[in-house]
């Protein structure tokens, strides 16, 4: 059992990092955050042309035909630069939903457009405050789709959405094109304005079930597990970059005639942060193996990766602010960009506390 990436996957990582270092510096994330734009259209077109969105899509649907390990590599690199694009909504959630539950006709209709970057996807699951779950789903699909979803990541820019809905006592995944009638959407204020949130309201909107019928909660949970693994890699990338920048700063900042990094208290905090990140990395690698091999351990592995990566990214962003001293909380420094993204990603797919609870339940089953 090998939990490391292959030489080809490591080369993919190197190539992706070189591209993003050149085309997606932190100034790009800041530019989107300080503008009225919801994402960087230039970067989105570039990663589409590079085939990133086609990575895990089979060749028969216009994709590259690679696996989830390659997507995990790209997710981590996107996380390192706080990429201001709807990568997770489209490549993790919408694509995984179609591959997991879609009919052949639905895959042929949507996946080629995702692969080229023509269409952006969104996953509409939450219905207001509280942790999402089967009992909280009120949106219904009979002949038409009725209900409201909020907040929806990238819902204001998406061309279609995968929507959790019910039909009687059954729940499933519906797919709806957001340019049709009966749909209104409004942009919400986000803690991370470089990544948007929206409310989607459906009033007799045309929609259809993925797979032709409600798939049940077990398949929805499987989708969440699969997407959580890839999301964890994005969080891992952000945590690692925050640690690197913080370490570099304290090594170059002097107080009382010596580098701040030489003080024991700073050393201990950096060591604790390093351990948290490496623990998250170990959990992420195990989860990636489970996802790639569709292993029975996927549920437990996804919970472990999601919890540890969320904790590591939030800790890294907080320590980044603290160790930068008095300038750490200022607008001019980039610390708040990492803190915002850590909070944003930590709230998508349910909070870390929800995943902790699921981990305990699954371990006890």
PDB file of C-alpha atoms in Angstrom, residues 35-257:
ATOM      1  CA  UNK A  35     -13.341  44.520  -6.859  1.00  0.00           C
ATOM      2  CA  UNK A  36     -16.955  43.795  -7.718  1.00  0.00           C
ATOM      3  CA  UNK A  37     -15.959  40.620  -9.581  1.00  0.00           C
ATOM      4  CA  UNK A  38     -16.975  37.224  -8.194  1.00  0.00           C
ATOM      5  CA  UNK A  39     -13.940  35.423  -9.619  1.00  0.00           C
ATOM      6  CA  UNK A  40     -10.956  35.840 -11.935  1.00  0.00           C
ATOM      7  CA  UNK A  41     -12.214  35.170 -15.442  1.00  0.00           C
ATOM      8  CA  UNK A  42      -8.648  35.263 -16.802  1.00  0.00           C
ATOM      9  CA  UNK A  43      -7.391  32.561 -14.445  1.00  0.00           C
ATOM     10  CA  UNK A  44     -10.515  30.473 -15.050  1.00  0.00           C
ATOM     11  CA  UNK A  45      -9.913  30.522 -18.796  1.00  0.00           C
ATOM     12  CA  UNK A  46      -6.251  29.632 -18.291  1.00  0.00           C
ATOM     13  CA  UNK A  47      -6.874  26.581 -16.086  1.00  0.00           C
ATOM     14  CA  UNK A  48      -9.622  25.480 -18.480  1.00  0.00           C
ATOM     15  CA  UNK A  49      -7.211  25.653 -21.407  1.00  0.00           C
ATOM     16  CA  UNK A  50      -4.685  23.635 -19.404  1.00  0.00           C
ATOM     17  CA  UNK A  51      -7.306  20.907 -18.963  1.00  0.00           C
ATOM     18  CA  UNK A  52      -7.542  21.085 -15.176  1.00  0.00           C
ATOM     19  CA  UNK A  53     -11.336  20.894 -15.187  1.00  0.00           C
ATOM     20  CA  UNK A  54     -11.183  17.832 -17.426  1.00  0.00           C
ATOM     21  CA  UNK A  55      -8.779  15.973 -15.146  1.00  0.00           C
ATOM     22  CA  UNK A  56     -11.146  13.405 -13.610  1.00  0.00           C
ATOM     23  CA  UNK A  57     -13.693  13.386 -16.440  1.00  0.00           C
ATOM     24  CA  UNK A  58     -13.536  10.232 -18.618  1.00  0.00           C
ATOM     25  CA  UNK A  59     -12.298  10.641 -22.185  1.00  0.00           C
ATOM     26  CA  UNK A  60     -15.662   9.551 -23.596  1.00  0.00           C
ATOM     27  CA  UNK A  61     -17.166  12.735 -22.134  1.00  0.00           C
ATOM     28  CA  UNK A  62     -14.438  15.063 -23.361  1.00  0.00           C
ATOM     29  CA  UNK A  63     -12.178  14.726 -20.343  1.00  0.00           C
ATOM     30  CA  UNK A  64      -8.557  13.801 -19.764  1.00  0.00           C
ATOM     31  CA  UNK A  65      -9.385  10.471 -18.148  1.00  0.00           C
ATOM     32  CA  UNK A  66      -7.074  10.810 -15.150  1.00  0.00           C
ATOM     33  CA  UNK A  67      -7.976   9.870 -11.593  1.00  0.00           C
ATOM     34  CA  UNK A  68      -8.786  11.610  -8.325  1.00  0.00           C
ATOM     35  CA  UNK A  69      -5.128  11.671  -7.265  1.00  0.00           C
ATOM     36  CA  UNK A  70      -4.319  14.073 -10.082  1.00  0.00           C
ATOM     37  CA  UNK A  71      -7.272  16.226  -9.084  1.00  0.00           C
ATOM     38  CA  UNK A  72      -6.044  16.184  -5.473  1.00  0.00           C
ATOM     39  CA  UNK A  73      -2.659  17.489  -6.615  1.00  0.00           C
ATOM     40  CA  UNK A  74      -4.294  20.362  -8.514  1.00  0.00           C
ATOM     41  CA  UNK A  75      -6.609  21.123  -5.589  1.00  0.00           C
ATOM     42  CA  UNK A  76      -3.664  21.491  -3.218  1.00  0.00           C
ATOM     43  CA  UNK A  77      -1.848  23.812  -5.602  1.00  0.00           C
ATOM     44  CA  UNK A  78      -4.983  25.924  -6.107  1.00  0.00           C
ATOM     45  CA  UNK A  79      -5.272  26.155  -2.329  1.00  0.00           C
ATOM     46  CA  UNK A  80      -1.686  27.404  -1.982  1.00  0.00           C
ATOM     47  CA  UNK A  81      -2.405  30.531  -4.044  1.00  0.00           C
ATOM     48  CA  UNK A  82      -5.969  31.068  -2.748  1.00  0.00           C
ATOM     49  CA  UNK A  83      -7.111  30.782  -6.360  1.00  0.00           C
ATOM     50  CA  UNK A  84     -10.146  33.089  -6.827  1.00  0.00           C
ATOM     51  CA  UNK A  85     -12.009  30.739  -9.172  1.00  0.00           C
ATOM     52  CA  UNK A  86     -15.003  28.369  -8.766  1.00  0.00           C
ATOM     53  CA  UNK A  87     -12.719  25.330  -8.988  1.00  0.00           C
ATOM     54  CA  UNK A  88     -14.139  23.396  -6.045  1.00  0.00           C
ATOM     55  CA  UNK A  89     -17.785  23.972  -6.964  1.00  0.00           C
ATOM     56  CA  UNK A  90     -17.249  22.793 -10.530  1.00  0.00           C
ATOM     57  CA  UNK A  91     -14.424  20.239 -10.400  1.00  0.00           C
ATOM     58  CA  UNK A  92     -15.151  18.596  -7.023  1.00  0.00           C
ATOM     59  CA  UNK A  93     -18.882  18.879  -6.423  1.00  0.00           C
ATOM     60  CA  UNK A  94     -20.697  19.242  -9.748  1.00  0.00           C
ATOM     61  CA  UNK A  95     -18.404  16.880 -11.633  1.00  0.00           C
ATOM     62  CA  UNK A  96     -18.407  14.252  -8.885  1.00  0.00           C
ATOM     63  CA  UNK A  97     -22.212  14.414  -8.659  1.00  0.00           C
ATOM     64  CA  UNK A  98     -22.605  13.785 -12.385  1.00  0.00           C
ATOM     65  CA  UNK A  99     -20.078  10.959 -12.380  1.00  0.00           C
ATOM     66  CA  UNK A 100     -21.640   9.367  -9.311  1.00  0.00           C
ATOM     67  CA  UNK A 101     -25.343   9.685 -10.048  1.00  0.00           C
ATOM     68  CA  UNK A 102     -25.924  11.013 -13.569  1.00  0.00           C
ATOM     69  CA  UNK A 103     -27.380   9.096 -16.493  1.00  0.00           C
ATOM     70  CA  UNK A 104     -25.353   8.633 -19.665  1.00  0.00           C
ATOM     71  CA  UNK A 105     -27.429  11.330 -21.353  1.00  0.00           C
ATOM     72  CA  UNK A 106     -26.856  13.772 -18.482  1.00  0.00           C
ATOM     73  CA  UNK A 107     -23.123  13.100 -18.496  1.00  0.00           C
ATOM     74  CA  UNK A 108     -22.945  13.672 -22.256  1.00  0.00           C
ATOM     75  CA  UNK A 109     -24.878  16.922 -21.889  1.00  0.00           C
ATOM     76  CA  UNK A 110     -22.970  18.500 -18.998  1.00  0.00           C
ATOM     77  CA  UNK A 111     -19.491  16.985 -18.619  1.00  0.00           C
ATOM     78  CA  UNK A 112     -18.034  18.163 -21.965  1.00  0.00           C
ATOM     79  CA  UNK A 113     -19.050  21.729 -21.111  1.00  0.00           C
ATOM     80  CA  UNK A 114     -17.405  21.421 -17.713  1.00  0.00           C
ATOM     81  CA  UNK A 115     -14.243  19.985 -19.249  1.00  0.00           C
ATOM     82  CA  UNK A 116     -13.776  23.023 -21.500  1.00  0.00           C
ATOM     83  CA  UNK A 117     -14.652  25.537 -18.796  1.00  0.00           C
ATOM     84  CA  UNK A 118     -17.701  26.689 -20.752  1.00  0.00           C
ATOM     85  CA  UNK A 119     -20.003  25.962 -17.807  1.00  0.00           C
ATOM     86  CA  UNK A 120     -19.527  26.616 -14.117  1.00  0.00           C
ATOM     87  CA  UNK A 121     -21.321  24.354 -11.662  1.00  0.00           C
ATOM     88  CA  UNK A 122     -22.619  24.842  -8.120  1.00  0.00           C
ATOM     89  CA  UNK A 123     -23.819  22.556  -5.348  1.00  0.00           C
ATOM     90  CA  UNK A 124     -26.976  23.815  -3.613  1.00  0.00           C
ATOM     91  CA  UNK A 125     -27.425  21.954  -0.335  1.00  0.00           C
ATOM     92  CA  UNK A 126     -27.793  24.339   2.605  1.00  0.00           C
ATOM     93  CA  UNK A 127     -31.154  25.852   3.452  1.00  0.00           C
ATOM     94  CA  UNK A 128     -30.287  28.604   5.897  1.00  0.00           C
ATOM     95  CA  UNK A 129     -28.586  28.339   9.274  1.00  0.00           C
ATOM     96  CA  UNK A 130     -27.692  25.009  10.854  1.00  0.00           C
ATOM     97  CA  UNK A 131     -25.919  21.890   9.693  1.00  0.00           C
ATOM     98  CA  UNK A 132     -27.260  20.430   6.435  1.00  0.00           C
ATOM     99  CA  UNK A 133     -28.821  16.982   6.574  1.00  0.00           C
ATOM    100  CA  UNK A 134     -31.717  14.932   5.173  1.00  0.00           C
ATOM    101  CA  UNK A 135     -34.204  16.306   7.708  1.00  0.00           C
ATOM    102  CA  UNK A 136     -33.351  19.895   6.792  1.00  0.00           C
ATOM    103  CA  UNK A 137     -34.170  19.494   3.088  1.00  0.00           C
ATOM    104  CA  UNK A 138     -37.411  21.316   2.266  1.00  0.00           C
ATOM    105  CA  UNK A 139     -36.794  22.011  -1.424  1.00  0.00           C
ATOM    106  CA  UNK A 140     -39.016  19.677  -3.448  1.00  0.00           C
ATOM    107  CA  UNK A 141     -39.067  18.349  -6.999  1.00  0.00           C
ATOM    108  CA  UNK A 142     -42.222  16.841  -8.419  1.00  0.00           C
ATOM    109  CA  UNK A 143     -42.930  18.167 -11.878  1.00  0.00           C
ATOM    110  CA  UNK A 144     -41.055  21.390 -11.096  1.00  0.00           C
ATOM    111  CA  UNK A 145     -38.488  22.479  -8.523  1.00  0.00           C
ATOM    112  CA  UNK A 146     -39.690  24.588  -5.590  1.00  0.00           C
ATOM    113  CA  UNK A 147     -37.728  25.943  -2.644  1.00  0.00           C
ATOM    114  CA  UNK A 148     -34.747  28.037  -1.666  1.00  0.00           C
ATOM    115  CA  UNK A 149     -31.062  27.242  -1.090  1.00  0.00           C
ATOM    116  CA  UNK A 150     -28.730  29.508   0.855  1.00  0.00           C
ATOM    117  CA  UNK A 151     -25.815  29.956   0.994  1.00  0.00           C
ATOM    118  CA  UNK A 152     -24.676  28.439  -2.302  1.00  0.00           C
ATOM    119  CA  UNK A 153     -20.983  28.724  -3.142  1.00  0.00           C
ATOM    120  CA  UNK A 154     -20.555  30.334  -6.590  1.00  0.00           C
ATOM    121  CA  UNK A 155     -24.324  30.288  -7.072  1.00  0.00           C
ATOM    122  CA  UNK A 156     -24.304  33.772  -8.562  1.00  0.00           C
ATOM    123  CA  UNK A 157     -21.998  32.799 -11.460  1.00  0.00           C
ATOM    124  CA  UNK A 158     -22.920  29.146 -12.064  1.00  0.00           C
ATOM    125  CA  UNK A 159     -24.582  27.971 -15.260  1.00  0.00           C
ATOM    126  CA  UNK A 160     -26.177  24.978 -13.557  1.00  0.00           C
ATOM    127  CA  UNK A 161     -26.617  23.623 -10.056  1.00  0.00           C
ATOM    128  CA  UNK A 162     -26.802  20.235  -8.404  1.00  0.00           C
ATOM    129  CA  UNK A 163     -29.619  20.604  -5.860  1.00  0.00           C
ATOM    130  CA  UNK A 164     -30.532  18.347  -2.957  1.00  0.00           C
ATOM    131  CA  UNK A 165     -34.314  17.965  -3.002  1.00  0.00           C
ATOM    132  CA  UNK A 166     -37.076  15.698  -1.802  1.00  0.00           C
ATOM    133  CA  UNK A 167     -39.984  13.889  -3.386  1.00  0.00           C
ATOM    134  CA  UNK A 168     -42.357  12.733  -0.707  1.00  0.00           C
ATOM    135  CA  UNK A 169     -40.197  10.932   1.867  1.00  0.00           C
ATOM    136  CA  UNK A 170     -37.338  10.329  -0.554  1.00  0.00           C
ATOM    137  CA  UNK A 171     -34.377  12.673  -1.118  1.00  0.00           C
ATOM    138  CA  UNK A 172     -32.088  12.931  -4.105  1.00  0.00           C
ATOM    139  CA  UNK A 173     -29.981  15.102  -6.368  1.00  0.00           C
ATOM    140  CA  UNK A 174     -31.659  17.290  -8.958  1.00  0.00           C
ATOM    141  CA  UNK A 175     -29.929  19.169 -11.743  1.00  0.00           C
ATOM    142  CA  UNK A 176     -31.172  22.515 -12.967  1.00  0.00           C
ATOM    143  CA  UNK A 177     -29.913  24.983 -15.537  1.00  0.00           C
ATOM    144  CA  UNK A 178     -29.820  28.365 -13.856  1.00  0.00           C
ATOM    145  CA  UNK A 179     -30.585  30.365 -16.966  1.00  0.00           C
ATOM    146  CA  UNK A 180     -34.147  29.028 -17.145  1.00  0.00           C
ATOM    147  CA  UNK A 181     -37.407  30.487 -15.914  1.00  0.00           C
ATOM    148  CA  UNK A 182     -38.609  30.313 -12.332  1.00  0.00           C
ATOM    149  CA  UNK A 183     -35.143  30.951 -10.882  1.00  0.00           C
ATOM    150  CA  UNK A 184     -33.942  34.010  -9.016  1.00  0.00           C
ATOM    151  CA  UNK A 185     -30.576  34.457  -7.379  1.00  0.00           C
ATOM    152  CA  UNK A 186     -29.126  37.119  -5.172  1.00  0.00           C
ATOM    153  CA  UNK A 187     -25.522  37.580  -4.109  1.00  0.00           C
ATOM    154  CA  UNK A 188     -24.724  37.325  -0.409  1.00  0.00           C
ATOM    155  CA  UNK A 189     -21.938  39.018   1.493  1.00  0.00           C
ATOM    156  CA  UNK A 190     -19.143  36.537   2.084  1.00  0.00           C
ATOM    157  CA  UNK A 191     -16.351  36.499   4.642  1.00  0.00           C
ATOM    158  CA  UNK A 192     -14.121  35.879   1.628  1.00  0.00           C
ATOM    159  CA  UNK A 193     -15.228  38.202  -1.200  1.00  0.00           C
ATOM    160  CA  UNK A 194     -12.748  36.501  -3.554  1.00  0.00           C
ATOM    161  CA  UNK A 195     -15.166  33.537  -3.465  1.00  0.00           C
ATOM    162  CA  UNK A 196     -18.853  34.294  -3.826  1.00  0.00           C
ATOM    163  CA  UNK A 197     -22.029  33.084  -2.119  1.00  0.00           C
ATOM    164  CA  UNK A 198     -25.623  33.390  -3.284  1.00  0.00           C
ATOM    165  CA  UNK A 199     -29.222  32.525  -2.512  1.00  0.00           C
ATOM    166  CA  UNK A 200     -31.041  30.484  -5.157  1.00  0.00           C
ATOM    167  CA  UNK A 201     -34.835  30.544  -5.161  1.00  0.00           C
ATOM    168  CA  UNK A 202     -36.800  28.111  -7.295  1.00  0.00           C
ATOM    169  CA  UNK A 203     -40.445  28.807  -8.175  1.00  0.00           C
ATOM    170  CA  UNK A 204     -41.679  26.043 -10.453  1.00  0.00           C
ATOM    171  CA  UNK A 205     -38.286  25.851 -12.140  1.00  0.00           C
ATOM    172  CA  UNK A 206     -37.645  23.155 -14.774  1.00  0.00           C
ATOM    173  CA  UNK A 207     -35.369  20.469 -13.308  1.00  0.00           C
ATOM    174  CA  UNK A 208     -34.710  16.738 -13.439  1.00  0.00           C
ATOM    175  CA  UNK A 209     -33.385  14.075 -11.114  1.00  0.00           C
ATOM    176  CA  UNK A 210     -29.800  12.962 -11.551  1.00  0.00           C
ATOM    177  CA  UNK A 211     -30.124   9.341 -12.583  1.00  0.00           C
ATOM    178  CA  UNK A 212     -33.810   9.772 -13.364  1.00  0.00           C
ATOM    179  CA  UNK A 213     -35.070   9.249  -9.786  1.00  0.00           C
ATOM    180  CA  UNK A 214     -34.230  10.276  -6.201  1.00  0.00           C
ATOM    181  CA  UNK A 215     -30.932   8.595  -5.359  1.00  0.00           C
ATOM    182  CA  UNK A 216     -31.356   8.552  -1.558  1.00  0.00           C
ATOM    183  CA  UNK A 217     -29.300  10.062   1.246  1.00  0.00           C
ATOM    184  CA  UNK A 218     -26.574   7.398   1.157  1.00  0.00           C
ATOM    185  CA  UNK A 219     -25.495   8.494  -2.315  1.00  0.00           C
ATOM    186  CA  UNK A 220     -25.661  12.170  -1.313  1.00  0.00           C
ATOM    187  CA  UNK A 221     -23.419  11.399   1.653  1.00  0.00           C
ATOM    188  CA  UNK A 222     -21.055   9.532  -0.643  1.00  0.00           C
ATOM    189  CA  UNK A 223     -20.869  12.626  -2.836  1.00  0.00           C
ATOM    190  CA  UNK A 224     -20.099  14.766   0.211  1.00  0.00           C
ATOM    191  CA  UNK A 225     -17.383  12.324   1.298  1.00  0.00           C
ATOM    192  CA  UNK A 226     -15.738  12.313  -2.118  1.00  0.00           C
ATOM    193  CA  UNK A 227     -15.852  16.090  -2.410  1.00  0.00           C
ATOM    194  CA  UNK A 228     -14.612  16.555   1.165  1.00  0.00           C
ATOM    195  CA  UNK A 229     -11.411  14.678   0.316  1.00  0.00           C
ATOM    196  CA  UNK A 230     -10.621  17.036  -2.558  1.00  0.00           C
ATOM    197  CA  UNK A 231     -11.647  20.066  -0.509  1.00  0.00           C
ATOM    198  CA  UNK A 232      -9.270  18.921   2.230  1.00  0.00           C
ATOM    199  CA  UNK A 233      -6.376  19.072  -0.207  1.00  0.00           C
ATOM    200  CA  UNK A 234      -7.277  22.658  -1.070  1.00  0.00           C
ATOM    201  CA  UNK A 235      -7.286  23.469   2.648  1.00  0.00           C
ATOM    202  CA  UNK A 236      -3.975  21.655   3.078  1.00  0.00           C
ATOM    203  CA  UNK A 237      -2.435  23.777   0.345  1.00  0.00           C
ATOM    204  CA  UNK A 238      -3.609  26.991   2.004  1.00  0.00           C
ATOM    205  CA  UNK A 239      -2.344  25.890   5.432  1.00  0.00           C
ATOM    206  CA  UNK A 240       1.066  24.930   4.053  1.00  0.00           C
ATOM    207  CA  UNK A 241       1.513  28.251   2.252  1.00  0.00           C
ATOM    208  CA  UNK A 242       0.430  30.216   5.341  1.00  0.00           C
ATOM    209  CA  UNK A 243       3.016  28.325   7.403  1.00  0.00           C
ATOM    210  CA  UNK A 244       5.772  28.976   4.867  1.00  0.00           C
ATOM    211  CA  UNK A 245       5.052  32.699   4.671  1.00  0.00           C
ATOM    212  CA  UNK A 246       4.836  32.992   8.454  1.00  0.00           C
ATOM    213  CA  UNK A 247       8.125  31.161   8.966  1.00  0.00           C
ATOM    214  CA  UNK A 248       9.809  33.366   6.376  1.00  0.00           C
ATOM    215  CA  UNK A 249       8.490  36.499   8.080  1.00  0.00           C
ATOM    216  CA  UNK A 250       9.583  35.624  11.623  1.00  0.00           C
ATOM    217  CA  UNK A 251      13.034  34.633  10.350  1.00  0.00           C
ATOM    218  CA  UNK A 252      13.433  38.078   8.817  1.00  0.00           C
ATOM    219  CA  UNK A 253      11.827  40.153  11.578  1.00  0.00           C
ATOM    220  CA  UNK A 254      14.157  41.324  14.385  1.00  0.00           C
ATOM    221  CA  UNK A 255      13.366  42.279  17.979  1.00  0.00           C
ATOM    222  CA  UNK A 256      15.932  43.071  20.676  1.00  0.00           C
ATOM    223  CA  UNK A 257      18.710  42.490  18.163  1.00  0.00           C
TER     224      UNK A 257
END
